[in-house]
Amino acid sequence: MPKITLYFLIFIITQSVSGLQNKTKTDSIKRYYYKDKIISREIVFNAKKEIIHHKTYYKSGEINEDFYLKDNNFHGKCFKYNKDGKLTTTWKFKNGDLISRKDHIIVFNAKNKEVLMQKYQRLKKINTSIKETSTPLDQYYKRANLRHQLNFNLLALQDSENIIAYLKNSKSIDKQKHNKYLSNTYDIIGSIYSEYEMDNYAIHYKYKAVERNPENNRLVYNLATTLYKNNSKELSVFYLNKVLEKWPTHSFSHLMLSKYYLSTRDYKKAKLYIDKAFLKEKNLIKFGHSNISEAIRVLRGRIYYKLNDTEFGLKDLKYALKLNPKNVLAHKNIAIIYNDLQQYKTSCYHLKKAKKLGYKEIHDNDVVNKLIKSSCIDRKTQITEQNIRKAKPYIFPNPVKEQLSIKNLDTDVYTYNIYNFESKLVKQGETQSNSVNFGSLPTGLYVLQIQNKNQLLRFKVIKN
């Protein structure tokens, strides 16, 4: 090989390695994860600590949103995909300004089509009006809310940041209006973090929203649902009942209480609340997420089944599948009913559909595989619910102002750590009286961690 060619190759390789080393030194990546260790968000920073690339993922691991930034503003082409990996929306930005938008796919069903198309039309009008107004605060909020409802979360976060910055710098807005916009914006941010399973961040912002505007029942309800999703169910019920004290016909609170009583096996109460929710079904569809129609029928179908009304249970569950043939919860619950009816072939069909559609990835458990073993392989081994429930440790009162006690522990002596929503240690100690004092801490969300012999317990606590 001629020397000049060899020197040229060495130069190219050296430059390539140097480029990789420079990228490693200048660019950094921060990742957030779902509970099952699948990446939920991936953020790339340059040497100036500016975000240059932001991606989000579904729980299945498929790409959700893919956005590029310049000078901390969206720039160039950005993309949104559905759970099947198909491109649904393309945006084109220039230094943060929206230049164009194209919707390739809009997913809807017979129940939500009209409402969904109205939301897309409102979003289109708002995008136009924002460019034409010098004080776009109200428009930014409306757009942030719409974008979140349509699952364009990175765009909703951008609008939310614009609102907070505007409120911080504006001195002309009166206190009541300031609190209204700030609380609603915190609420949107909390909802988005909840979808990424950034639990402590989600509860923190939901609580800050309520703290800013405690008379707003919608915000109190949203805090309750976030707590419920994070398995703080008793605390969730506390806030749901506060909503119903002021708003007895609130359909979403009835829906959540129905879920709660189903989880505690109080099926009659669950049926009572789901019936109240259905009285305002139009409100659920109008103000809820796009899959609410099928979700409430899956819930009612499960309740009917638990009350031994199999016929109506199957009717609701099959209607949910009619609205959305890919509803994995409907498939799973239909399979359970047919398993109990000893119609194993039909049960097996629905279980395999649920597995193929990603039940485990969506719901973080292996129940479908166990049911498949029952219906599809070993018919002698039937899965039944455990009737004996061990008394688990719990905290009281929650929310707390001063002293917090832990019930059902086998000792009154234990060490504890208290962390804030950012996982920073704010207090620690050892108690001799089964009581922890929160009086000196600011209001907000905390995580209480208790070391009891070989047992490590964690509780989410709201300090009032």
CSV table of N, CA and C in Angstrom, one decimal, residues 31-43 54-59 62-67 74 79-80 147-148 150-158 161 188-203 205 226 229-230 364:
chain,number,residue,atom,x,y,z
A,31,ARG,N,-31.6,9.9,31.5
A,31,ARG,CA,-32.8,9.0,31.2
A,31,ARG,C,-33.6,8.8,32.4
A,32,TYR,N,-34.9,8.7,32.2
A,32,TYR,CA,-35.9,8.3,33.2
A,32,TYR,C,-36.5,7.0,32.8
A,33,TYR,N,-37.0,6.2,33.8
A,33,TYR,CA,-37.5,4.9,33.6
A,33,TYR,C,-38.9,4.6,34.2
A,34,TYR,N,-39.6,3.7,33.5
A,34,TYR,CA,-40.8,3.2,34.0
A,34,TYR,C,-40.5,2.2,35.2
A,35,LYS,N,-41.5,1.8,35.9
A,35,LYS,CA,-41.2,0.9,37.0
A,35,LYS,C,-40.6,-0.5,36.6
A,36,ASP,N,-40.8,-0.9,35.3
A,36,ASP,CA,-40.2,-2.1,34.9
A,36,ASP,C,-38.9,-1.9,34.1
A,37,LYS,N,-38.3,-0.7,34.3
A,37,LYS,CA,-36.9,-0.4,33.8
A,37,LYS,C,-36.9,-0.1,32.4
A,38,ILE,N,-38.0,0.0,31.7
A,38,ILE,CA,-38.1,0.5,30.3
A,38,ILE,C,-37.9,2.0,30.3
A,39,ILE,N,-37.1,2.6,29.4
A,39,ILE,CA,-36.9,4.0,29.4
A,39,ILE,C,-38.2,4.7,29.1
A,40,SER,N,-38.5,5.8,29.8
A,40,SER,CA,-39.7,6.6,29.6
A,40,SER,C,-39.3,7.9,28.9
A,41,ARG,N,-38.2,8.5,29.3
A,41,ARG,CA,-37.7,9.8,28.7
A,41,ARG,C,-36.2,9.7,28.5
A,42,GLU,N,-35.7,10.3,27.4
A,42,GLU,CA,-34.3,10.4,27.2
A,42,GLU,C,-34.0,11.8,26.7
A,43,ILE,N,-33.1,12.5,27.4
A,43,ILE,CA,-32.8,13.9,27.1
A,43,ILE,C,-31.3,14.0,26.9
A,54,HIS,N,-34.8,15.4,22.6
A,54,HIS,CA,-35.7,14.9,23.7
A,54,HIS,C,-36.6,13.8,23.1
A,55,LYS,N,-36.5,12.6,23.6
A,55,LYS,CA,-37.4,11.5,23.2
A,55,LYS,C,-38.2,10.9,24.3
A,56,THR,N,-39.4,10.5,24.0
A,56,THR,CA,-40.2,9.8,25.0
A,56,THR,C,-40.6,8.4,24.4
A,57,TYR,N,-40.9,7.5,25.3
A,57,TYR,CA,-41.2,6.1,24.9
A,57,TYR,C,-42.5,5.6,25.5
A,58,TYR,N,-43.1,4.7,24.9
A,58,TYR,CA,-44.3,3.9,25.4
A,58,TYR,C,-43.7,2.9,26.4
A,59,LYS,N,-44.6,2.3,27.2
A,59,LYS,CA,-44.1,1.3,28.2
A,59,LYS,C,-43.7,0.0,27.5
A,62,GLU,N,-41.4,1.1,22.6
A,62,GLU,CA,-41.5,1.8,21.3
A,62,GLU,C,-41.4,3.3,21.5
A,63,ILE,N,-40.8,3.9,20.4
A,63,ILE,CA,-40.7,5.4,20.5
A,63,ILE,C,-42.0,6.1,20.4
A,64,ASN,N,-42.2,7.1,21.2
A,64,ASN,CA,-43.4,7.9,21.3
A,64,ASN,C,-43.2,9.3,20.6
A,65,GLU,N,-42.4,10.2,21.2
A,65,GLU,CA,-42.2,11.5,20.7
A,65,GLU,C,-40.7,11.6,20.4
A,66,ASP,N,-40.3,12.3,19.3
A,66,ASP,CA,-38.9,12.5,18.9
A,66,ASP,C,-38.7,13.9,18.5
A,67,PHE,N,-38.1,14.7,19.4
A,67,PHE,CA,-38.1,16.2,19.2
A,67,PHE,C,-36.6,16.7,19.2
A,74,PHE,N,-37.6,24.1,20.3
A,74,PHE,CA,-37.8,23.1,19.2
A,74,PHE,C,-37.4,23.7,17.9
A,79,PHE,N,-41.3,14.5,15.6
A,79,PHE,CA,-42.2,13.5,15.2
A,79,PHE,C,-43.0,12.8,16.4
A,80,LYS,N,-44.2,12.3,16.1
A,80,LYS,CA,-45.0,11.6,17.1
A,80,LYS,C,-45.4,10.2,16.4
A,147,ARG,N,-53.1,20.0,24.1
A,147,ARG,CA,-51.9,19.1,23.7
A,147,ARG,C,-51.8,17.9,24.7
A,148,HIS,N,-52.0,18.2,26.0
A,148,HIS,CA,-51.8,17.0,26.9
A,148,HIS,C,-53.0,16.0,26.7
A,150,LEU,N,-54.4,15.3,24.0
A,150,LEU,CA,-54.2,14.6,22.8
A,150,LEU,C,-52.9,13.9,22.8
A,151,ASN,N,-52.2,13.8,24.0
A,151,ASN,CA,-51.0,13.1,24.2
A,151,ASN,C,-49.8,13.6,23.5
A,152,PHE,N,-49.8,14.9,23.3
A,152,PHE,CA,-48.6,15.6,22.8
A,152,PHE,C,-47.8,16.2,24.0
A,153,ASN,N,-47.2,15.4,24.8
A,153,ASN,CA,-46.8,15.8,26.1
A,153,ASN,C,-45.6,16.8,26.1
A,154,LEU,N,-44.6,16.5,25.2
A,154,LEU,CA,-43.5,17.4,25.1
A,154,LEU,C,-43.9,18.8,24.8
A,155,LEU,N,-44.8,19.0,23.9
A,155,LEU,CA,-45.3,20.3,23.5
A,155,LEU,C,-46.1,20.9,24.6
A,156,ALA,N,-46.9,20.1,25.4
A,156,ALA,CA,-47.6,20.6,26.5
A,156,ALA,C,-46.6,21.1,27.6
A,157,LEU,N,-45.5,20.4,27.8
A,157,LEU,CA,-44.5,20.8,28.8
A,157,LEU,C,-43.9,22.1,28.4
A,158,GLN,N,-43.6,22.3,27.1
A,158,GLN,CA,-43.1,23.6,26.6
A,158,GLN,C,-44.0,24.7,26.8
A,161,GLU,N,-44.0,25.6,30.5
A,161,GLU,CA,-42.8,26.4,30.9
A,161,GLU,C,-42.9,27.8,30.5
A,188,ILE,N,-51.2,20.3,34.9
A,188,ILE,CA,-50.8,19.7,33.7
A,188,ILE,C,-49.4,19.0,33.8
A,189,ILE,N,-48.5,19.7,34.4
A,189,ILE,CA,-47.1,19.2,34.5
A,189,ILE,C,-47.2,17.9,35.3
A,190,GLY,N,-47.9,17.9,36.4
A,190,GLY,CA,-48.1,16.7,37.2
A,190,GLY,C,-48.7,15.5,36.5
A,191,SER,N,-49.6,15.8,35.6
A,191,SER,CA,-50.3,14.7,34.8
A,191,SER,C,-49.3,14.1,33.8
A,192,ILE,N,-48.4,15.0,33.2
A,192,ILE,CA,-47.4,14.5,32.3
A,192,ILE,C,-46.4,13.6,33.0
A,193,TYR,N,-45.9,14.1,34.1
A,193,TYR,CA,-44.9,13.3,34.9
A,193,TYR,C,-45.5,12.0,35.3
A,194,SER,N,-46.8,12.0,35.6
A,194,SER,CA,-47.5,10.7,36.0
A,194,SER,C,-47.5,9.7,34.9
A,195,GLU,N,-47.6,10.2,33.7
A,195,GLU,CA,-47.6,9.2,32.5
A,195,GLU,C,-46.2,8.6,32.3
A,196,TYR,N,-45.2,9.3,32.7
A,196,TYR,CA,-43.8,8.8,32.6
A,196,TYR,C,-43.5,8.0,33.9
A,197,GLU,N,-44.4,7.9,34.8
A,197,GLU,CA,-44.2,7.2,36.1
A,197,GLU,C,-43.1,7.8,36.9
A,198,MET,N,-43.0,9.1,36.8
A,198,MET,CA,-42.1,9.9,37.7
A,198,MET,C,-43.0,10.3,38.9
A,199,ASP,N,-43.2,9.3,39.7
A,199,ASP,CA,-44.3,9.4,40.7
A,199,ASP,C,-44.2,10.6,41.7
A,200,ASN,N,-43.0,10.7,42.3
A,200,ASN,CA,-42.9,11.8,43.3
A,200,ASN,C,-43.0,13.2,42.6
A,201,TYR,N,-42.5,13.3,41.4
A,201,TYR,CA,-42.6,14.6,40.7
A,201,TYR,C,-44.1,14.9,40.4
A,202,ALA,N,-44.8,13.8,40.0
A,202,ALA,CA,-46.2,14.0,39.7
A,202,ALA,C,-47.0,14.4,40.9
A,203,ILE,N,-46.9,13.7,42.0
A,203,ILE,CA,-47.6,14.1,43.2
A,203,ILE,C,-47.3,15.4,43.7
A,205,TYR,N,-46.3,18.1,42.0
A,205,TYR,CA,-46.9,19.2,41.2
A,205,TYR,C,-48.4,19.2,41.4
A,226,THR,N,-53.9,10.8,40.9
A,226,THR,CA,-52.5,10.6,40.9
A,226,THR,C,-52.0,9.8,42.1
A,229,LYS,N,-53.0,6.1,41.4
A,229,LYS,CA,-52.1,5.4,40.5
A,229,LYS,C,-50.8,5.0,41.2
A,230,ASN,N,-50.4,5.8,42.2
A,230,ASN,CA,-49.2,5.5,42.9
A,230,ASN,C,-49.4,4.6,44.1
A,364,ASP,N,-47.5,-4.2,33.8
A,364,ASP,CA,-46.4,-4.6,34.7
A,364,ASP,C,-46.7,-5.8,35.6
